[in-house]
Short mmCIF file of C-alpha atoms in Angstrom, two decimals:
data_model
loop_
_atom_site.label_atom_id
_atom_site.label_comp_id
_atom_site.label_asym_id
_atom_site.label_seq_id
_atom_site.Cartn_x
_atom_site.Cartn_y
_atom_site.Cartn_z
CA MET A 1 0.19 0.03 0.03
CA ALA A 2 2.63 2.47 0.92
CA THR A 3 4.30 1.60 -2.67
CA PHE A 4 1.33 2.31 -4.24
CA SER A 5 0.83 5.63 -2.51
CA TYR A 6 4.23 6.82 -3.19
CA LEU A 7 4.08 5.72 -7.03
CA CYS A 8 0.69 7.24 -7.64
CA PRO A 9 2.24 10.97 -7.62
CA LEU A 10 5.28 9.95 -9.41
CA ILE A 11 3.40 8.68 -12.24
CA PHE A 12 0.75 11.75 -12.39
CA MET A 13 4.02 14.14 -12.27
CA CYS A 14 5.29 12.03 -15.38
CA ILE A 15 2.34 12.51 -17.12
CA ILE A 16 2.44 16.26 -16.48
CA VAL A 17 6.02 16.47 -17.66
CA SER A 18 5.32 14.24 -20.74
CA SER A 19 2.47 16.50 -21.70
CA HIS A 20 4.61 19.45 -21.45
CA ALA A 21 7.42 17.99 -23.16
CA GLN A 22 5.34 17.52 -26.36
CA LEU A 23 5.41 21.40 -26.84
CA GLN A 24 8.48 22.57 -28.14
CA GLN A 25 9.99 25.29 -30.25
CA ASN A 26 9.62 25.29 -33.79
CA PHE A 27 7.16 22.40 -33.60
CA TYR A 28 6.25 22.93 -37.09
CA ALA A 29 9.69 23.10 -38.58
CA LYS A 30 9.08 20.11 -40.79
CA SER A 31 5.43 20.01 -40.98
CA CYS A 32 4.94 23.80 -41.80
CA PRO A 33 8.24 25.65 -41.51
CA LYS A 34 6.82 28.84 -42.63
CA ALA A 35 4.05 29.09 -40.18
CA GLU A 36 5.70 31.14 -37.64
CA LYS A 37 6.80 33.56 -40.39
CA ILE A 38 3.37 33.82 -41.98
CA ILE A 39 1.97 34.85 -38.79
CA LEU A 40 4.63 37.25 -37.49
CA ASP A 41 4.21 39.09 -41.15
CA TYR A 42 0.35 39.31 -40.88
CA VAL A 43 0.96 40.92 -37.33
CA GLN A 44 3.48 43.36 -38.69
CA LYS A 45 1.36 44.54 -41.36
CA HIS A 46 -1.89 44.73 -39.48
CA ILE A 47 -1.10 45.61 -35.83
CA PRO A 48 0.75 48.95 -36.44
CA ASN A 49 -2.77 50.20 -37.88
CA ALA A 50 -4.81 48.86 -34.87
CA PRO A 51 -2.39 49.06 -31.80
CA SER A 52 -5.06 48.45 -29.23
CA LEU A 53 -5.67 45.05 -30.71
CA ALA A 54 -2.31 43.90 -29.27
CA ALA A 55 -3.92 44.34 -25.61
CA ALA A 56 -7.20 42.61 -26.95
CA LEU A 57 -5.07 39.71 -28.25
CA ILE A 58 -3.21 39.05 -25.16
CA ARG A 59 -6.52 39.26 -22.80
CA MET A 60 -8.16 36.67 -25.51
CA HIS A 61 -4.92 34.38 -24.99
CA PHE A 62 -5.53 34.60 -20.87
CA HIS A 63 -9.18 34.20 -21.39
CA ASP A 64 -8.39 30.88 -23.30
CA CYS A 65 -5.91 29.53 -21.29
CA PHE A 66 -7.77 29.94 -18.00
CA VAL A 67 -10.88 28.27 -19.11
CA ARG A 68 -10.03 24.44 -20.29
CA GLY A 69 -6.22 25.25 -20.77
CA CYS A 70 -4.91 26.91 -23.81
CA ASP A 71 -6.94 24.97 -26.47
CA ALA A 72 -8.57 27.81 -28.61
CA SER A 73 -12.11 26.61 -26.89
CA VAL A 74 -12.59 30.36 -26.64
CA LEU A 75 -12.84 30.83 -30.43
CA LEU A 76 -15.78 28.30 -30.64
CA ASN A 77 -19.22 29.38 -31.95
CA PHE A 78 -22.66 28.06 -30.90
CA THR A 79 -23.78 25.25 -32.90
CA SER A 80 -27.29 23.56 -32.89
CA SER A 81 -25.52 20.14 -32.67
CA THR A 82 -24.21 20.62 -29.42
CA GLY A 83 -27.02 22.85 -28.07
CA ASN A 84 -24.96 24.68 -25.51
CA GLN A 85 -23.71 28.37 -25.46
CA THR A 86 -19.77 28.40 -25.98
CA GLU A 87 -17.20 30.38 -23.84
CA LYS A 88 -17.46 33.31 -26.36
CA VAL A 89 -21.01 34.36 -24.91
CA GLY A 90 -19.76 33.99 -21.33
CA ILE A 91 -20.42 36.98 -19.58
CA PRO A 92 -16.42 37.93 -18.96
CA ASN A 93 -15.92 37.32 -22.65
CA LEU A 94 -18.80 39.70 -23.91
CA THR A 95 -15.82 42.48 -24.41
CA LEU A 96 -13.50 40.17 -25.77
CA ARG A 97 -11.96 41.36 -29.60
CA GLY A 98 -9.86 40.13 -32.10
CA PHE A 99 -11.91 37.25 -33.39
CA SER A 100 -11.65 38.11 -37.05
CA PHE A 101 -8.02 38.83 -36.84
CA ILE A 102 -7.34 35.02 -35.78
CA ASP A 103 -9.87 33.77 -38.31
CA ASP A 104 -7.73 35.97 -41.01
CA VAL A 105 -4.35 34.65 -39.83
CA LYS A 106 -5.85 31.08 -39.77
CA LYS A 107 -6.88 31.39 -43.48
CA ILE A 108 -3.27 32.30 -44.51
CA VAL A 109 -1.86 29.25 -42.47
CA GLU A 110 -4.47 26.74 -43.85
CA ALA A 111 -3.41 27.87 -47.40
CA GLU A 112 0.06 27.18 -46.89
CA CYS A 113 -0.21 23.81 -44.54
CA PRO A 114 -3.89 22.54 -44.53
CA GLU A 115 -4.78 21.19 -41.07
CA VAL A 116 -1.33 21.21 -39.54
CA VAL A 117 -1.15 24.46 -37.27
CA SER A 118 -3.87 24.85 -34.38
CA CYS A 119 -5.82 27.36 -33.61
CA ALA A 120 -4.46 27.59 -30.06
CA ASP A 121 -0.98 27.98 -31.20
CA ILE A 122 -2.10 30.53 -33.57
CA ILE A 123 -3.67 32.51 -30.54
CA THR A 124 -0.31 31.98 -28.50
CA LEU A 125 1.96 33.44 -31.19
CA VAL A 126 -0.47 36.02 -32.19
CA ALA A 127 -0.24 37.41 -28.64
CA ARG A 128 3.29 37.26 -28.43
CA ASP A 129 3.99 38.91 -31.91
CA SER A 130 1.24 41.73 -31.11
CA VAL A 131 3.10 42.98 -28.02
CA VAL A 132 6.36 42.81 -29.58
CA VAL A 133 5.29 44.58 -32.69
CA THR A 134 4.04 47.34 -30.20
CA GLY A 135 7.23 47.70 -28.50
CA GLY A 136 6.57 45.15 -25.63
CA PRO A 137 8.56 42.18 -24.47
CA PHE A 138 9.38 38.79 -26.44
CA TRP A 139 8.72 35.82 -24.90
CA ASN A 140 9.38 32.19 -26.09
CA VAL A 141 6.29 30.16 -27.56
CA PRO A 142 6.80 26.76 -27.56
CA THR A 143 4.27 25.23 -30.06
CA GLY A 144 2.55 21.80 -30.42
CA ARG A 145 -0.70 22.60 -28.87
CA ARG A 146 -3.99 21.18 -29.99
CA ASP A 147 -7.57 22.35 -30.09
CA GLY A 148 -10.34 21.40 -27.76
CA ARG A 149 -13.66 20.49 -28.83
CA ILE A 150 -15.78 21.39 -25.74
CA SER A 151 -16.43 25.22 -24.92
CA ASN A 152 -19.05 26.16 -22.20
CA ALA A 153 -20.30 29.50 -21.29
CA SER A 154 -20.93 28.46 -17.70
CA GLU A 155 -17.00 27.85 -17.19
CA THR A 156 -15.92 31.39 -17.81
CA LEU A 157 -17.68 32.47 -14.58
CA SER A 158 -16.33 30.05 -12.66
CA ASP A 159 -12.77 30.03 -14.05
CA LEU A 160 -11.96 33.35 -15.07
CA PRO A 161 -10.84 35.82 -12.36
CA ALA A 162 -13.12 38.83 -11.89
CA PRO A 163 -12.01 42.40 -11.74
CA THR A 164 -14.02 42.48 -8.62
CA SER A 165 -11.69 39.67 -7.20
CA ASN A 166 -9.94 40.07 -4.00
CA PHE A 167 -6.49 39.04 -3.17
CA SER A 168 -7.54 35.42 -1.52
CA THR A 169 -10.09 34.83 -4.86
CA LEU A 170 -7.24 35.85 -7.15
CA GLN A 171 -4.71 33.58 -5.23
CA THR A 172 -6.94 30.34 -5.34
CA ASP A 173 -7.61 31.12 -9.19
CA PHE A 174 -4.25 31.28 -10.20
CA ALA A 175 -3.32 28.34 -8.10
CA ARG A 176 -5.80 26.37 -9.55
CA LYS A 177 -3.98 26.79 -12.72
CA GLY A 178 -0.51 26.27 -11.50
CA LEU A 179 0.42 29.77 -11.22
CA ASP A 180 1.82 31.39 -7.99
CA LEU A 181 1.83 34.78 -6.64
CA LYS A 182 4.53 35.91 -8.58
CA ASP A 183 3.07 35.03 -11.72
CA LEU A 184 -0.37 36.79 -10.53
CA VAL A 185 1.69 40.33 -10.14
CA LEU A 186 3.47 39.53 -13.65
CA LEU A 187 0.65 38.61 -15.51
CA SER A 188 -1.36 41.37 -14.22
CA GLY A 189 1.23 43.55 -15.71
CA ALA A 190 -0.51 43.21 -19.01
CA HIS A 191 -2.84 46.01 -17.84
CA THR A 192 -0.05 48.26 -18.91
CA ILE A 193 -1.70 48.25 -22.08
CA GLY A 194 -5.04 48.57 -23.29
CA VAL A 195 -8.68 49.84 -22.38
CA SER A 196 -11.77 48.69 -20.20
CA HIS A 197 -15.40 49.28 -19.85
CA CYS A 198 -16.77 51.53 -17.05
CA SER A 199 -18.99 48.25 -16.22
CA SER A 200 -15.92 46.48 -14.94
CA PHE A 201 -15.28 48.89 -12.26
CA SER A 202 -18.22 51.17 -11.65
CA THR A 203 -19.25 49.36 -8.52
CA ARG A 204 -16.21 50.94 -7.07
CA LEU A 205 -17.13 54.52 -7.97
CA TYR A 206 -20.98 54.39 -7.12
CA ASN A 207 -21.95 51.24 -4.90
CA PHE A 208 -19.32 49.47 -3.31
CA THR A 209 -21.05 48.50 -0.23
CA GLY A 210 -24.25 47.73 -1.88
CA THR A 211 -25.54 51.02 -0.90
CA PHE A 212 -25.79 53.66 -3.66
CA GLY A 213 -23.27 56.47 -3.23
CA THR A 214 -20.57 54.43 -1.57
CA GLN A 215 -16.95 54.39 -2.92
CA ASP A 216 -14.45 51.99 -2.41
CA PRO A 217 -12.15 53.83 0.22
CA SER A 218 -8.69 51.81 -1.26
CA LEU A 219 -9.36 53.87 -4.49
CA ASP A 220 -7.39 57.18 -4.65
CA SER A 221 -10.31 59.92 -4.22
CA GLU A 222 -8.74 62.15 -6.63
CA TYR A 223 -8.57 59.60 -9.34
CA ALA A 224 -11.94 58.40 -8.58
CA ALA A 225 -13.39 62.01 -8.83
CA ASN A 226 -11.80 62.28 -12.08
CA LEU A 227 -13.14 58.88 -13.30
CA LYS A 228 -16.94 59.83 -12.36
CA ALA A 229 -16.52 63.30 -13.76
CA ARG A 230 -14.85 62.80 -16.93
CA LYS A 231 -15.33 59.05 -17.79
CA CYS A 232 -18.22 56.86 -16.09
CA LYS A 233 -20.64 59.44 -15.38
CA SER A 234 -23.21 57.04 -14.57
CA ILE A 235 -23.16 53.70 -12.67
CA ASN A 236 -25.38 52.42 -15.98
CA ASP A 237 -22.50 53.32 -18.68
CA ASN A 238 -21.52 50.19 -20.28
CA THR A 239 -19.91 51.81 -23.46
CA THR A 240 -17.38 54.32 -22.03
CA ILE A 241 -13.64 52.93 -22.35
CA VAL A 242 -11.34 53.96 -19.97
CA GLU A 243 -7.30 53.39 -20.38
CA MET A 244 -6.19 50.73 -17.59
CA ASP A 245 -2.81 53.02 -17.38
CA PRO A 246 -3.73 56.37 -18.49
CA ARG A 247 -0.28 57.59 -18.29
CA SER A 248 1.05 55.23 -21.08
CA PHE A 249 -1.78 52.85 -22.31
CA ARG A 250 -0.11 51.92 -25.55
CA THR A 251 3.35 51.59 -23.89
CA PHE A 252 4.49 48.27 -22.02
CA ASP A 253 6.43 49.91 -19.13
CA LEU A 254 6.33 50.06 -15.43
CA SER A 255 3.68 52.40 -14.97
CA TYR A 256 0.65 50.39 -14.17
CA TYR A 257 2.75 49.15 -11.11
CA LYS A 258 3.70 52.73 -9.88
CA LEU A 259 -0.04 53.69 -10.28
CA LEU A 260 -0.95 50.58 -8.23
CA LEU A 261 1.25 52.33 -5.01
CA LYS A 262 -0.54 55.59 -5.53
CA ARG A 263 -3.90 53.44 -5.15
CA ARG A 264 -4.85 54.20 -8.91
CA GLY A 265 -5.22 50.69 -10.04
CA LEU A 266 -8.24 50.58 -12.09
CA PHE A 267 -10.01 47.34 -10.93
CA GLN A 268 -10.56 45.78 -7.41
CA SER A 269 -8.32 43.13 -8.71
CA ASP A 270 -5.60 45.50 -9.17
CA ALA A 271 -6.01 47.12 -5.89
CA ALA A 272 -5.78 43.54 -4.27
CA LEU A 273 -2.23 43.10 -5.34
CA THR A 274 -1.34 45.71 -2.82
CA THR A 275 -3.30 44.19 0.22
CA SER A 276 -0.76 40.97 0.49
CA THR A 277 2.71 41.57 1.65
CA THR A 278 4.14 38.94 -0.74
CA THR A 279 2.57 40.44 -3.93
CA LYS A 280 3.41 43.94 -2.71
CA SER A 281 6.83 43.16 -2.21
CA TYR A 282 7.04 41.85 -5.89
CA ILE A 283 5.35 44.97 -6.92
CA ASP A 284 7.92 47.33 -5.03
CA LYS A 285 11.04 45.09 -6.68
CA LEU A 286 9.74 45.77 -9.98
CA VAL A 287 9.03 49.49 -9.80
CA GLU A 288 12.42 49.95 -8.07
CA GLY A 289 14.19 47.72 -10.87
CA SER A 290 14.68 48.08 -14.64
CA LEU A 291 12.39 47.65 -17.62
CA LYS A 292 14.46 45.08 -18.77
CA GLU A 293 14.11 43.15 -15.87
CA PHE A 294 10.33 43.34 -15.70
CA TYR A 295 10.52 42.07 -19.61
CA ALA A 296 12.38 39.17 -18.55
CA GLU A 297 10.21 38.14 -15.84
CA PHE A 298 7.04 38.96 -17.73
CA ALA A 299 8.29 36.53 -20.23
CA LYS A 300 8.62 33.59 -17.97
CA ALA A 301 5.17 33.85 -16.70
CA MET A 302 3.68 34.34 -20.23
CA GLU A 303 5.44 31.04 -21.24
CA LYS A 304 4.20 29.57 -17.93
CA MET A 305 0.65 30.64 -18.74
CA GLY A 306 1.04 29.52 -22.17
CA ARG A 307 1.09 25.85 -21.08
CA ILE A 308 -1.62 25.54 -18.73
CA GLU A 309 -3.54 22.21 -19.46
CA VAL A 310 -2.47 21.89 -23.02
CA LYS A 311 -3.76 19.12 -25.21
CA THR A 312 -0.57 17.64 -27.08
CA GLY A 313 -0.30 14.60 -29.05
CA SER A 314 -3.47 12.86 -30.01
CA VAL A 315 -5.79 14.85 -27.72
CA GLY A 316 -8.15 17.35 -29.27
CA GLU A 317 -7.73 18.13 -33.08
CA ILE A 318 -6.25 20.61 -35.63
CA ARG A 319 -9.64 22.66 -36.60
CA LYS A 320 -9.78 23.28 -40.15
CA HIS A 321 -12.01 26.60 -39.15
CA CYS A 322 -11.03 28.22 -35.54
CA ALA A 323 -14.72 29.11 -34.75
CA VAL A 324 -16.26 25.61 -35.30
CA VAL A 325 -15.16 21.93 -34.68
CA ASN A 326 -14.21 19.66 -37.21
CA SER A 327 -17.23 17.48 -38.48
#
């Protein structure tokens, strides 16, 4: 009995390691050698004309990986054959953008190498390349992911960290995906680019305790007043967009962390990072360090996230069209 209980975790670890080992740099070197260059060329051509898409595409990558792993399940459309609503229409994903961009990349790659390159790898590569093209950090993207066939809207609410999350919830949500507190701080750094809708944080301004007129005391009062006066003038505003890092929302820099220390993080989940001594110390270290150091650490966290619950080998499929499973 003792031997059995000792071997079980070892076997489980071997399965995980084996799964990860199947992701490798240049996975398509023989099967589709031009794939990564085709994807990069497309990104370089189009993202400079729509730089805000870089933030949208890295967010899509995050939302994909946190639900069923990095398997492109976020791209699937509702079909009458399954009868269930997919992740794409889950409440946290209603503001996702970039689906047509991924579809366009997939068409070009399919023309070069039919049914070889997965949509999951395309999302991962496009997210990285888009950030790099806008001046942000580079990270390695080992490939070999396969596409999932299941997508449920209900799982987006249970698996995706909400902008209203407190520290303990964030810690739990990330730990479930094999990510630690350092990863939490670093991946949150992606908020240095992009925008959000008022609906993601307006409760902090107008109804924090459940009583209308109450404001989150952890939010800098001057910043809150500015948001109410110039941006989110009503708790019912679902359309106005606000820069997550107003100083430099198009630049991948350390400004986001500096704002956190001034109590100017836009979301409750941002502010939560300063409520733990562990995560606060990570933030302090990043702010005191160099941009190069942040880029290097962010790169490690992104590569780690890109390995969450990946499907490799014979698991899943290589979709012909990213929005539908193969028939």
